[in-house]
Amino acid sequence: MPEHCLDHRVAHQHLRSRAILLARNSKYLAHSGNGKLSTSYPAGESALERILRDLSAELPGAHGAGILSDLRYREVPLYVRYGGFAERWTEHDGTRVPAIRRPDGTLVPDPREPAFSVPDWVRIPDCLAESVAVRTSSAQSPYRVAGWEHHYLAMQQMPGTSLGNWLALHYPLTRRDSTEADLLACRERALAVMAQVQRIIGEIHRRGIVFGELHALNVLVDGDDTVSLVDFEMAIEAGSGDRLTLGAPGFPAPADRPGFEIDEQPPDWSLVRKQIAEAVLTSATPERRDRLFPGDIEQFRAAGAGFAVGAAGVLHSLHVTGAGRYPEHEQWLLGSVRREPPARPGFFDGSHGIAYVLEEFGYHDEADRLLTEAQALVAQTTDHGLGSGLAGIGLTRLHFATSRGDNEFGRQALDTAVQLAEALDTAAPPGRFARAGLLSGWTGPALLFLRLYERTGEAAWLVFADQALDRDLEECVQADDGSLQVRDGARRTLRYLGVGSAGILVVAEQLARHRPEAKVCRSLPGLREACRGEFVLHPGLLHGRCGLAAALSFGPAPDRRVREAVDLHLARLSWRATPFRGGRAPLLRLSTDVSTGSTGILRTLSALLDGTELLPFLGTTGTGTARPAT
């Protein structure tokens, strides 16, 4: 059309790209622009007739979207409308609306409804008489419509409010004085509503139809909690092979889902893991000297190189989860520790964690140099924890003793363990704020004692492990739901992997395999219960949802409640997923690190789905690992 208009000096406009065309045809934009690619403004009937005749000769057999507000010319995608194109406005029923001018100069509303019409003073040109006749004959009603490209759906107005509004009206925790009975009643009502949704979707599927757009705004709940589904405009026949191209943001099914799976949307974990890895790699900034990957601000304390929140942990996670090795990024890590050697000796925040990764990647000389330079810092360390202290240092030494067959590293690991065992008797009582758990509590030393027992067979190390875990249990309190959580100050309790119940649970479950009579075993049900809770602020591994899901998998063969809890935790990860340059990140701030971000989630999925080690030294999950649905 643009070339024809230029040749005949006809005013026109057109959309400049495919992306703009798709945007103009999206679901929630004004219907007045739907289906339109190019518009011309012929001056008079003869110009109109010429352009329709010439363009229709060039478009035989062509197909295009129907334009509800316009009159179709013959059987080609050419449409005609009478209306204003210069911007004019008038008042109508108290509202400012687009206007056209009558022959006497009066401004009147320019109707832009989904139906073709002309003002009462306009005579339809003779060249459009045939098209008007076709339009009139095919617009008979009710219901049976033939001979036109549109599909029509008969609808009935249903009572009720949307599911989201229904929940807001009835959710008991929005009121100050809610009781336990209120919570239970809301739970029963919500389950009953969801059961109706599942039943209706099942009925739709039994009729061979895919609903296509299942979300809270399309579920109506009336005054007696009866459910209706609305908005069937996206419905398709299950076997048609049609693909849905529209939908409410955030709810369309992935493009690879066929038929009924569009409504069911089971997670494709292999795709999710691939997207997470792609997002991590896309976010790398090797041109920066202060950090390689975005993550927690704590990484700048160690020049962006550490294990918990730096490049060492990210690169190691990509490797162990099957996403590959990246030598150019490994060179960045080597350059970082050469420029600015770690100022801390710990595993998660210092030199021993980086040395562990470099050793795994084959940079043995660099790993030796880091450990040698850290000896003075180790000698000054009194922290017993796995994150920054002696437990992580001892476990690293034990790992090097095994991987290299080096007895000197084994002797150093043993000396560290003895130092920690002696400190058990003189350890300070619990403080005001929480330390118990994997990173800062006595659970870290308990893990070292366990690994020494597995290496030496000396049962005394199991006794020390039980005593160390009991130290952390002294910081726990029982909640009203029977769960055992770590007290943090006067008003808060924690249940996470880094600090909280989940970290204690992971090591206690492993001790129970070797020593079922251990004192800590009596606390296992309460620790497990703490990890089942749904309300979690962050998705990450050490201080979020992934740590809870992973901890549950270290126990014996899980019952139905545990399996459902793991599945629910993993399903809730979607709440924090953010598309990022073709990949997927877990938070709006795009953290990639092991502690708070993408690679911690990647490690969790790999541990649950493939049985890989969740974190260094933790070992693999239990024989009855809860496997999420795929």
XYZ file of C-alpha atoms in Angstrom:
630
model
C 0.000 0.000 0.000
C 2.690 2.634 0.813
C 4.182 2.359 -2.704
C 0.753 2.710 -4.334
C -0.074 5.718 -2.165
C 3.232 7.392 -2.974
C 2.727 6.818 -6.703
C -0.761 8.381 -6.594
C 0.029 11.030 -3.946
C -2.491 9.638 -1.463
C -2.007 10.541 2.214
C -1.249 7.428 4.275
C 0.425 6.004 7.371
C 1.737 2.562 8.285
C 3.312 0.661 11.153
C 7.077 0.435 10.849
C 7.889 -3.012 12.251
C 6.530 -6.448 13.062
C 7.047 -5.779 16.777
C 4.862 -2.671 16.639
C 2.191 -4.587 14.705
C 2.113 -7.326 17.351
C 1.936 -4.730 20.111
C -0.981 -2.933 18.467
C -2.837 -6.253 18.294
C -2.301 -7.255 21.910
C -5.301 -8.194 24.003
C -5.778 -5.082 26.086
C -5.169 -2.347 23.500
C -8.057 -0.445 21.956
C -9.914 -2.506 19.355
C -9.941 0.496 16.999
C -6.359 -0.288 16.041
C -6.529 -4.080 15.988
C -5.669 -5.705 12.684
C -4.533 -2.503 10.989
C -1.152 -2.363 9.291
C -1.451 0.553 6.860
C -4.096 3.260 6.454
C -4.697 5.564 3.476
C -6.882 8.675 3.219
C -8.166 8.985 -0.393
C -9.649 12.370 -1.270
C -13.119 11.555 -2.634
C -15.043 8.608 -3.990
C -13.130 8.239 -7.245
C -9.814 8.036 -5.392
C -11.342 5.517 -2.986
C -12.654 3.352 -5.823
C -9.302 3.446 -7.639
C -7.250 2.409 -4.616
C -9.661 -0.420 -3.745
C -9.642 -1.689 -7.330
C -5.871 -1.515 -7.743
C -4.941 -3.021 -4.364
C -7.508 -5.831 -4.565
C -5.947 -6.866 -7.873
C -2.588 -7.247 -6.076
C -3.999 -9.225 -3.118
C -5.989 -12.166 -4.510
C -6.098 -14.997 -1.974
C -4.354 -12.929 0.712
C -5.485 -13.304 4.310
C -5.468 -10.851 7.165
C -7.032 -10.104 10.517
C -10.664 -9.036 10.539
C -11.305 -5.435 11.626
C -14.576 -5.326 13.504
C -15.158 -1.587 13.173
C -14.581 -1.513 9.391
C -16.298 -2.741 6.232
C -14.435 -5.443 4.337
C -13.994 -4.946 0.600
C -14.735 -8.178 -1.297
C -12.591 -11.141 -0.111
C -9.255 -9.430 0.384
C -7.862 -7.839 3.570
C -8.917 -4.301 2.640
C -11.220 -2.427 5.008
C -13.059 0.865 4.781
C -14.273 3.147 7.544
C -15.816 6.632 7.572
C -14.414 8.734 10.401
C -12.162 11.550 11.437
C -8.391 11.515 11.198
C -7.612 15.084 12.202
C -7.639 15.327 16.000
C -10.920 16.849 17.203
C -12.760 16.425 20.511
C -16.203 17.115 21.918
C -18.174 16.491 25.095
C -20.663 13.614 25.223
C -22.482 12.595 28.411
C -19.907 14.486 30.443
C -16.953 12.748 28.785
C -14.433 14.124 26.299
C -14.558 11.924 23.159
C -13.111 11.974 19.598
C -15.237 14.016 17.193
C -16.064 14.494 13.508
C -17.630 17.549 11.913
C -21.134 17.566 10.403
C -21.690 19.403 7.085
C -22.987 22.403 9.072
C -19.750 22.579 11.062
C -21.092 21.064 14.318
C -18.788 18.659 16.163
C -20.406 15.337 17.030
C -18.959 12.120 18.558
C -16.998 9.877 16.200
C -18.196 6.360 17.170
C -15.369 3.825 17.295
C -17.323 0.735 18.197
C -16.678 -2.878 17.096
C -19.279 -2.558 14.320
C -19.332 -0.782 10.950
C -21.536 2.321 10.755
C -21.702 5.663 8.950
C -23.239 8.978 10.073
C -26.758 9.787 8.890
C -25.544 12.445 6.452
C -23.161 10.130 4.577
C -24.091 8.251 1.397
C -22.184 4.986 0.982
C -20.306 4.998 -2.360
C -21.543 2.676 -5.085
C -18.247 0.789 -5.118
C -19.036 -0.466 -1.581
C -22.663 -1.528 -2.189
C -21.769 -5.190 -2.689
C -19.629 -5.256 0.475
C -22.408 -3.671 2.539
C -24.877 -6.302 1.285
C -22.517 -9.129 2.295
C -21.933 -7.565 5.704
C -25.648 -7.151 6.345
C -26.586 -10.686 5.285
C -23.856 -12.289 7.451
C -24.689 -10.325 10.592
C -27.983 -12.036 11.408
C -28.468 -13.194 14.952
C -28.858 -14.912 17.365
C -25.843 -17.189 17.463
C -25.603 -18.913 14.090
C -23.125 -16.853 12.028
C -21.720 -18.117 8.728
C -19.725 -16.983 5.762
C -17.334 -14.673 7.669
C -13.875 -15.109 9.126
C -14.783 -14.275 12.733
C -15.612 -16.790 15.461
C -18.405 -15.853 17.842
C -19.012 -17.132 21.347
C -22.358 -16.978 23.121
C -21.839 -15.824 26.716
C -23.916 -15.654 29.860
C -23.368 -13.086 32.598
C -22.345 -14.875 35.789
C -22.549 -13.591 39.363
C -19.596 -13.238 41.682
C -16.252 -11.545 42.114
C -12.809 -12.549 40.889
C -10.848 -15.105 42.888
C -8.272 -12.478 43.854
C -10.939 -10.138 45.216
C -12.665 -13.037 46.968
C -9.436 -13.906 48.766
C -8.857 -10.274 49.758
C -12.367 -10.111 51.226
C -12.136 -13.337 53.212
C -8.430 -13.730 54.112
C -8.370 -13.807 57.928
C -4.818 -12.513 58.425
C -5.843 -9.088 57.123
C -7.807 -8.690 60.390
C -6.141 -8.157 63.747
C -8.155 -10.565 65.880
C -8.230 -13.655 63.677
C -8.445 -16.943 65.539
C -7.154 -20.395 64.733
C -10.724 -21.342 63.837
C -10.829 -18.473 61.307
C -7.664 -19.736 59.640
C -8.971 -23.290 59.413
C -12.302 -22.125 58.014
C -10.581 -20.031 55.342
C -8.400 -22.978 54.426
C -11.428 -25.231 53.963
C -13.242 -22.637 51.842
C -10.172 -22.059 49.659
C -9.667 -25.788 49.101
C -13.325 -26.178 48.179
C -13.083 -23.325 45.671
C -9.970 -24.812 44.074
C -11.618 -28.218 43.876
C -14.409 -26.630 41.835
C -11.870 -25.010 39.523
C -10.202 -28.391 38.949
C -13.597 -30.015 38.305
C -14.616 -27.374 35.750
C -11.276 -27.588 33.936
C -11.714 -31.361 33.877
C -15.165 -30.993 32.311
C -13.757 -28.635 29.672
C -10.991 -31.102 28.875
C -13.446 -33.992 28.580
C -15.116 -32.016 25.796
C -11.806 -31.760 23.940
C -11.287 -28.062 24.694
C -8.277 -26.238 26.155
C -9.360 -23.273 28.299
C -6.108 -21.425 27.624
C -6.128 -18.612 30.156
C -6.472 -19.870 33.700
C -5.672 -17.149 36.240
C -7.335 -15.477 39.216
C -9.198 -12.813 37.233
C -10.974 -15.466 35.152
C -12.295 -17.396 38.150
C -15.504 -15.948 39.632
C -16.756 -16.894 43.103
C -20.295 -15.915 44.088
C -21.863 -15.396 47.497
C -22.220 -19.103 48.317
C -18.697 -19.952 47.028
C -19.946 -21.336 43.727
C -17.294 -21.053 41.031
C -17.597 -20.019 37.372
C -14.931 -19.637 34.718
C -15.113 -16.654 32.369
C -13.182 -15.339 29.366
C -13.225 -18.278 26.952
C -11.868 -16.219 24.065
C -8.545 -18.087 24.194
C -10.140 -21.545 24.183
C -8.987 -23.922 21.425
C -9.609 -27.512 20.403
C -7.041 -29.725 22.087
C -6.054 -31.584 18.920
C -5.975 -28.584 16.618
C -2.294 -27.841 17.023
C -3.143 -24.160 17.462
C -0.807 -22.040 19.581
C -1.989 -19.353 21.973
C -0.465 -15.981 21.084
C -2.164 -13.765 23.665
C -2.835 -13.930 27.376
C -2.550 -12.112 30.671
C 1.090 -11.184 31.442
C 2.758 -13.753 33.652
C 0.257 -16.541 32.987
C 0.685 -17.862 29.407
C 2.013 -21.407 29.226
C 5.497 -21.950 27.747
C 5.528 -22.222 23.966
C 6.389 -25.942 24.026
C 3.225 -27.007 25.934
C 0.657 -28.783 23.730
C -3.040 -29.445 24.274
C -4.277 -29.851 27.837
C -0.800 -29.131 29.258
C -1.497 -25.469 28.462
C -4.002 -25.444 31.345
C -2.039 -27.735 33.668
C 1.419 -26.161 33.294
C 3.672 -28.657 35.064
C 7.184 -27.223 35.526
C 9.822 -28.172 32.972
C 12.777 -28.285 35.352
C 15.345 -29.031 32.667
C 14.295 -25.858 30.868
C 14.250 -23.841 34.100
C 17.784 -24.966 34.952
C 19.009 -24.098 31.478
C 17.423 -20.650 31.696
C 18.995 -19.998 35.113
C 22.455 -20.922 33.825
C 21.991 -18.738 30.745
C 20.957 -15.775 32.889
C 24.015 -16.222 35.121
C 26.415 -16.326 32.185
C 24.723 -13.430 30.407
C 25.120 -11.269 33.507
C 28.910 -11.764 33.722
C 31.028 -8.587 33.540
C 34.654 -9.709 33.081
C 35.598 -6.143 32.187
C 34.993 -5.118 35.811
C 37.720 -5.636 38.411
C 35.531 -5.477 41.527
C 33.191 -8.377 40.712
C 32.464 -10.864 37.949
C 28.796 -11.657 38.656
C 26.034 -9.584 40.278
C 25.160 -10.692 43.785
C 24.989 -9.740 47.418
C 26.843 -6.566 48.382
C 28.982 -8.612 50.783
C 31.017 -9.863 47.815
C 32.897 -6.561 47.692
C 34.570 -7.432 51.006
C 36.472 -10.161 49.139
C 36.941 -8.448 45.754
C 34.055 -10.458 44.330
C 35.940 -13.758 44.560
C 34.452 -15.681 47.519
C 32.396 -18.864 47.581
C 29.136 -17.750 49.214
C 28.617 -14.479 47.351
C 31.381 -14.327 44.746
C 32.801 -15.748 41.549
C 34.321 -18.895 43.076
C 30.925 -20.181 44.214
C 29.174 -19.223 40.983
C 31.738 -20.944 38.747
C 31.856 -24.049 40.948
C 28.047 -24.257 40.925
C 27.850 -24.034 37.139
C 30.396 -26.847 36.931
C 28.837 -29.294 39.431
C 25.306 -28.777 38.079
C 26.359 -29.632 34.537
C 26.318 -26.122 33.060
C 29.991 -26.304 32.107
C 33.430 -24.786 32.722
C 34.292 -21.252 31.568
C 38.079 -20.766 31.413
C 37.863 -17.041 30.650
C 35.907 -16.505 33.861
C 38.287 -18.763 35.779
C 41.107 -16.478 34.642
C 39.176 -13.544 36.085
C 39.035 -15.384 39.428
C 42.784 -16.089 39.350
C 43.514 -12.469 38.523
C 41.283 -11.262 41.339
C 43.009 -13.246 44.100
C 46.426 -12.250 42.768
C 45.510 -8.566 42.799
C 43.817 -8.671 46.182
C 44.480 -11.784 48.299
C 41.557 -12.691 50.612
C 41.643 -10.964 53.982
C 39.716 -13.798 55.672
C 40.622 -17.506 55.907
C 37.123 -19.040 56.048
C 35.438 -21.290 53.529
C 32.341 -19.326 52.589
C 33.883 -15.859 52.837
C 37.632 -16.307 52.409
C 40.688 -18.072 51.113
C 39.822 -21.701 51.925
C 36.637 -21.666 49.847
C 38.440 -20.126 46.876
C 41.315 -22.624 47.264
C 38.793 -25.488 47.261
C 37.367 -24.312 43.925
C 40.778 -23.719 42.337
C 41.849 -27.209 43.421
C 38.710 -28.682 41.809
C 39.507 -26.815 38.593
C 43.109 -28.042 38.500
C 44.881 -24.828 39.582
C 46.858 -26.660 42.266
C 49.722 -24.181 42.628
C 47.340 -21.276 43.070
C 45.366 -23.263 45.668
C 48.585 -24.032 47.586
C 49.598 -20.382 47.531
C 46.249 -19.288 48.966
C 46.402 -21.837 51.788
C 49.989 -20.950 52.616
C 49.250 -17.229 52.732
C 46.224 -17.896 54.946
C 48.137 -19.755 57.683
C 48.734 -16.648 59.794
C 45.023 -15.782 59.611
C 44.059 -19.350 60.561
C 46.285 -19.187 63.632
C 44.322 -16.141 64.824
C 40.894 -17.705 64.167
C 38.693 -18.618 67.121
C 35.366 -18.702 65.262
C 34.079 -22.296 65.289
C 31.660 -21.979 62.342
C 31.590 -23.450 58.853
C 31.097 -20.092 57.144
C 34.065 -18.095 58.433
C 35.753 -20.290 61.005
C 37.574 -23.452 61.963
C 34.917 -25.954 60.852
C 35.155 -24.810 57.223
C 38.955 -24.692 57.434
C 39.118 -28.199 58.896
C 36.766 -29.634 56.270
C 38.840 -28.039 53.496
C 42.007 -29.611 54.922
C 40.270 -32.985 55.147
C 39.165 -32.650 51.524
C 42.726 -31.890 50.377
C 44.009 -34.836 52.385
C 41.611 -37.111 50.505
C 41.974 -35.614 47.022
C 45.799 -35.456 47.190
C 46.468 -38.390 49.490
C 48.472 -35.972 51.643
C 48.842 -36.974 55.298
C 49.985 -33.479 56.289
C 46.602 -32.058 55.349
C 44.990 -34.927 57.268
C 47.044 -34.098 60.374
C 46.026 -30.432 60.116
C 42.364 -31.405 59.808
C 42.655 -33.629 62.871
C 44.317 -30.840 64.889
C 41.487 -28.479 63.944
C 38.849 -31.033 64.982
C 40.553 -31.626 68.333
C 40.656 -27.876 68.932
C 36.918 -27.675 68.257
C 36.112 -30.708 70.437
C 37.978 -29.146 73.344
C 36.100 -25.875 72.814
C 32.767 -27.652 73.249
C 33.188 -27.743 77.038
C 34.023 -24.058 77.321
C 31.693 -22.654 74.682
C 29.730 -19.567 75.666
C 25.981 -20.018 76.287
C 23.559 -18.910 73.582
C 23.512 -15.173 72.989
C 20.612 -12.885 72.319
C 20.734 -13.243 68.545
C 20.760 -16.471 66.536
C 23.929 -18.259 65.475
C 22.704 -21.852 65.472
C 22.752 -23.537 62.081
C 25.101 -24.542 59.314
C 27.197 -21.394 58.866
C 27.767 -19.833 62.282
C 26.589 -22.429 64.801
C 28.015 -25.641 66.200
C 26.370 -27.546 63.369
C 29.478 -26.797 61.240
C 31.863 -28.518 63.693
C 29.369 -31.402 63.961
C 29.707 -31.860 60.203
C 33.515 -32.010 60.524
C 33.230 -34.600 63.304
C 30.906 -36.692 61.115
C 33.314 -36.647 58.172
C 36.200 -37.638 60.443
C 34.182 -40.603 61.717
C 33.503 -41.689 58.133
C 37.230 -41.436 57.368
C 38.601 -43.045 60.565
C 35.762 -45.194 61.940
C 36.399 -43.815 65.439
C 33.023 -43.632 67.228
C 34.188 -40.827 69.539
C 33.669 -38.369 66.682
C 29.950 -39.272 66.615
C 29.699 -38.424 70.305
C 31.301 -35.038 69.638
C 28.912 -34.467 66.711
C 25.915 -35.177 68.963
C 27.250 -32.767 71.595
C 27.861 -30.044 69.014
C 24.357 -30.320 67.582
C 22.938 -30.249 71.081
C 24.667 -26.894 71.550
C 22.681 -25.517 68.630
C 19.454 -27.106 69.860
C 19.843 -25.051 73.042
C 19.048 -22.009 70.887
C 15.817 -23.540 69.577
C 12.267 -22.976 70.766
C 9.105 -24.887 69.941
C 6.482 -22.960 67.975
C 2.757 -23.492 68.493
C 2.627 -25.745 65.421
C 5.122 -28.163 66.964
C 8.022 -27.002 64.817
C 11.467 -26.413 66.319
C 12.994 -23.097 65.262
C 16.080 -21.095 66.209
C 15.348 -18.134 68.490
C 16.605 -14.787 67.177
C 16.062 -12.039 69.719
C 12.812 -11.770 71.647
C 10.290 -11.870 68.810
C 11.687 -13.768 65.838
C 12.577 -17.360 65.019
C 14.578 -18.649 62.055
C 14.389 -21.911 60.098
C 16.869 -21.445 57.257
C 19.888 -23.450 56.133
C 22.554 -20.881 56.933
C 21.104 -19.832 60.292
C 18.146 -21.817 61.554
C 16.436 -25.191 61.780
C 17.192 -26.440 58.254
C 20.966 -26.326 58.775
C 20.709 -28.311 61.999
C 18.366 -30.797 60.332
C 20.728 -31.560 57.420
C 23.567 -32.659 59.722
C 21.308 -34.256 62.334
C 19.737 -36.501 59.674
C 23.210 -37.733 58.685
C 24.205 -38.347 62.306
C 21.002 -40.369 62.764
C 22.118 -42.759 60.009
C 25.255 -43.633 62.016
C 23.967 -43.150 65.566
C 20.162 -43.529 65.807
C 20.355 -43.357 69.617
C 21.893 -39.862 69.490
C 20.212 -37.265 71.688
C 19.568 -34.974 68.713
C 17.395 -37.612 67.018
C 14.558 -36.791 69.407
C 14.410 -33.322 67.838
C 14.202 -34.465 64.218
C 10.368 -34.296 63.892
C 10.289 -30.686 65.106
C 13.165 -29.663 62.840
C 11.453 -31.269 59.843
C 8.194 -29.532 60.688
C 9.974 -26.163 60.635
C 11.073 -26.780 57.038
C 7.529 -27.483 55.856
C 6.268 -23.926 56.439
C 5.180 -22.127 53.270
C 5.802 -18.497 54.206
C 9.335 -17.584 53.120
C 10.569 -14.141 52.092
C 13.468 -15.110 49.818
C 14.019 -17.983 47.367
C 17.747 -18.540 47.976
C 19.687 -21.479 49.364
C 21.326 -20.304 52.590
C 18.637 -17.917 53.826
C 15.526 -18.814 51.845
C 13.112 -21.347 50.422
C 15.611 -23.586 48.632
C 17.384 -24.408 51.873
C 14.117 -25.641 53.392
C 13.308 -27.863 50.399
C 16.825 -29.290 50.317
C 16.929 -29.981 54.067
C 13.752 -32.070 53.864
C 15.431 -34.295 51.284
C 18.221 -35.443 53.672
C 15.865 -37.535 55.785
C 14.601 -41.102 55.357
C 11.990 -42.056 52.779
C 9.606 -39.085 52.895
C 5.899 -39.401 53.583
C 3.226 -37.650 51.545
C 3.364 -34.480 53.654
C 7.091 -34.058 53.101
C 6.819 -34.702 49.371
C 4.035 -32.150 49.083
C 6.090 -29.628 51.055
C 9.097 -30.032 48.743
C 6.916 -29.751 45.645
C 5.230 -26.654 47.065
C 8.559 -24.975 47.873
C 9.774 -25.568 44.335
C 6.509 -24.381 42.797
C 6.765 -21.165 44.807
C 10.148 -20.371 43.243
C 8.203 -18.996 40.274
C 7.084 -16.073 42.447
C 10.598 -14.630 42.321
C 11.618 -15.658 38.785
C 12.560 -12.718 36.565
C 13.214 -13.059 32.789
C 16.692 -11.750 31.999
C 18.086 -11.625 28.458
C 16.642 -14.975 27.482
C 17.375 -16.614 30.831
C 15.797 -16.537 34.252
C 16.938 -14.961 37.527
C 15.323 -15.399 40.940
C 15.023 -11.805 42.166
C 14.506 -8.323 40.733
C 18.013 -7.406 41.893
C 19.380 -10.254 39.771
C 21.596 -11.974 42.314
C 23.543 -14.909 40.906
C 25.508 -16.068 43.963
C 25.308 -19.302 45.950
C 23.982 -17.712 49.130
C 21.168 -15.499 47.849
C 20.797 -16.014 44.119
C 20.550 -18.107 40.987
C 23.362 -20.597 41.482
C 22.116 -21.541 44.948
C 18.763 -22.372 43.352
C 20.561 -24.241 40.572
C 22.432 -26.326 43.164
C 19.149 -27.109 44.939
C 17.421 -28.318 41.776
C 20.445 -30.405 40.839
C 20.588 -31.999 44.301
C 16.870 -32.842 44.282
C 16.667 -34.015 40.671
C 20.100 -35.542 40.062
C 21.367 -36.414 43.549
C 24.433 -34.156 43.320
C 26.030 -32.713 46.461
C 24.104 -29.669 47.656
C 27.174 -27.862 49.022
C 30.781 -28.939 49.562
C 31.156 -31.384 52.490
C 27.380 -31.871 52.947
C 27.202 -35.156 51.088
C 24.230 -36.240 49.000
C 20.588 -36.294 50.000
C 18.960 -39.268 51.709
C 18.035 -42.517 49.995
C 14.401 -41.407 49.999
C 14.983 -38.034 48.395
C 11.718 -36.297 47.556
C 11.698 -35.843 43.818
C 9.604 -32.936 42.483
C 7.160 -33.645 39.682
C 8.581 -33.145 36.212
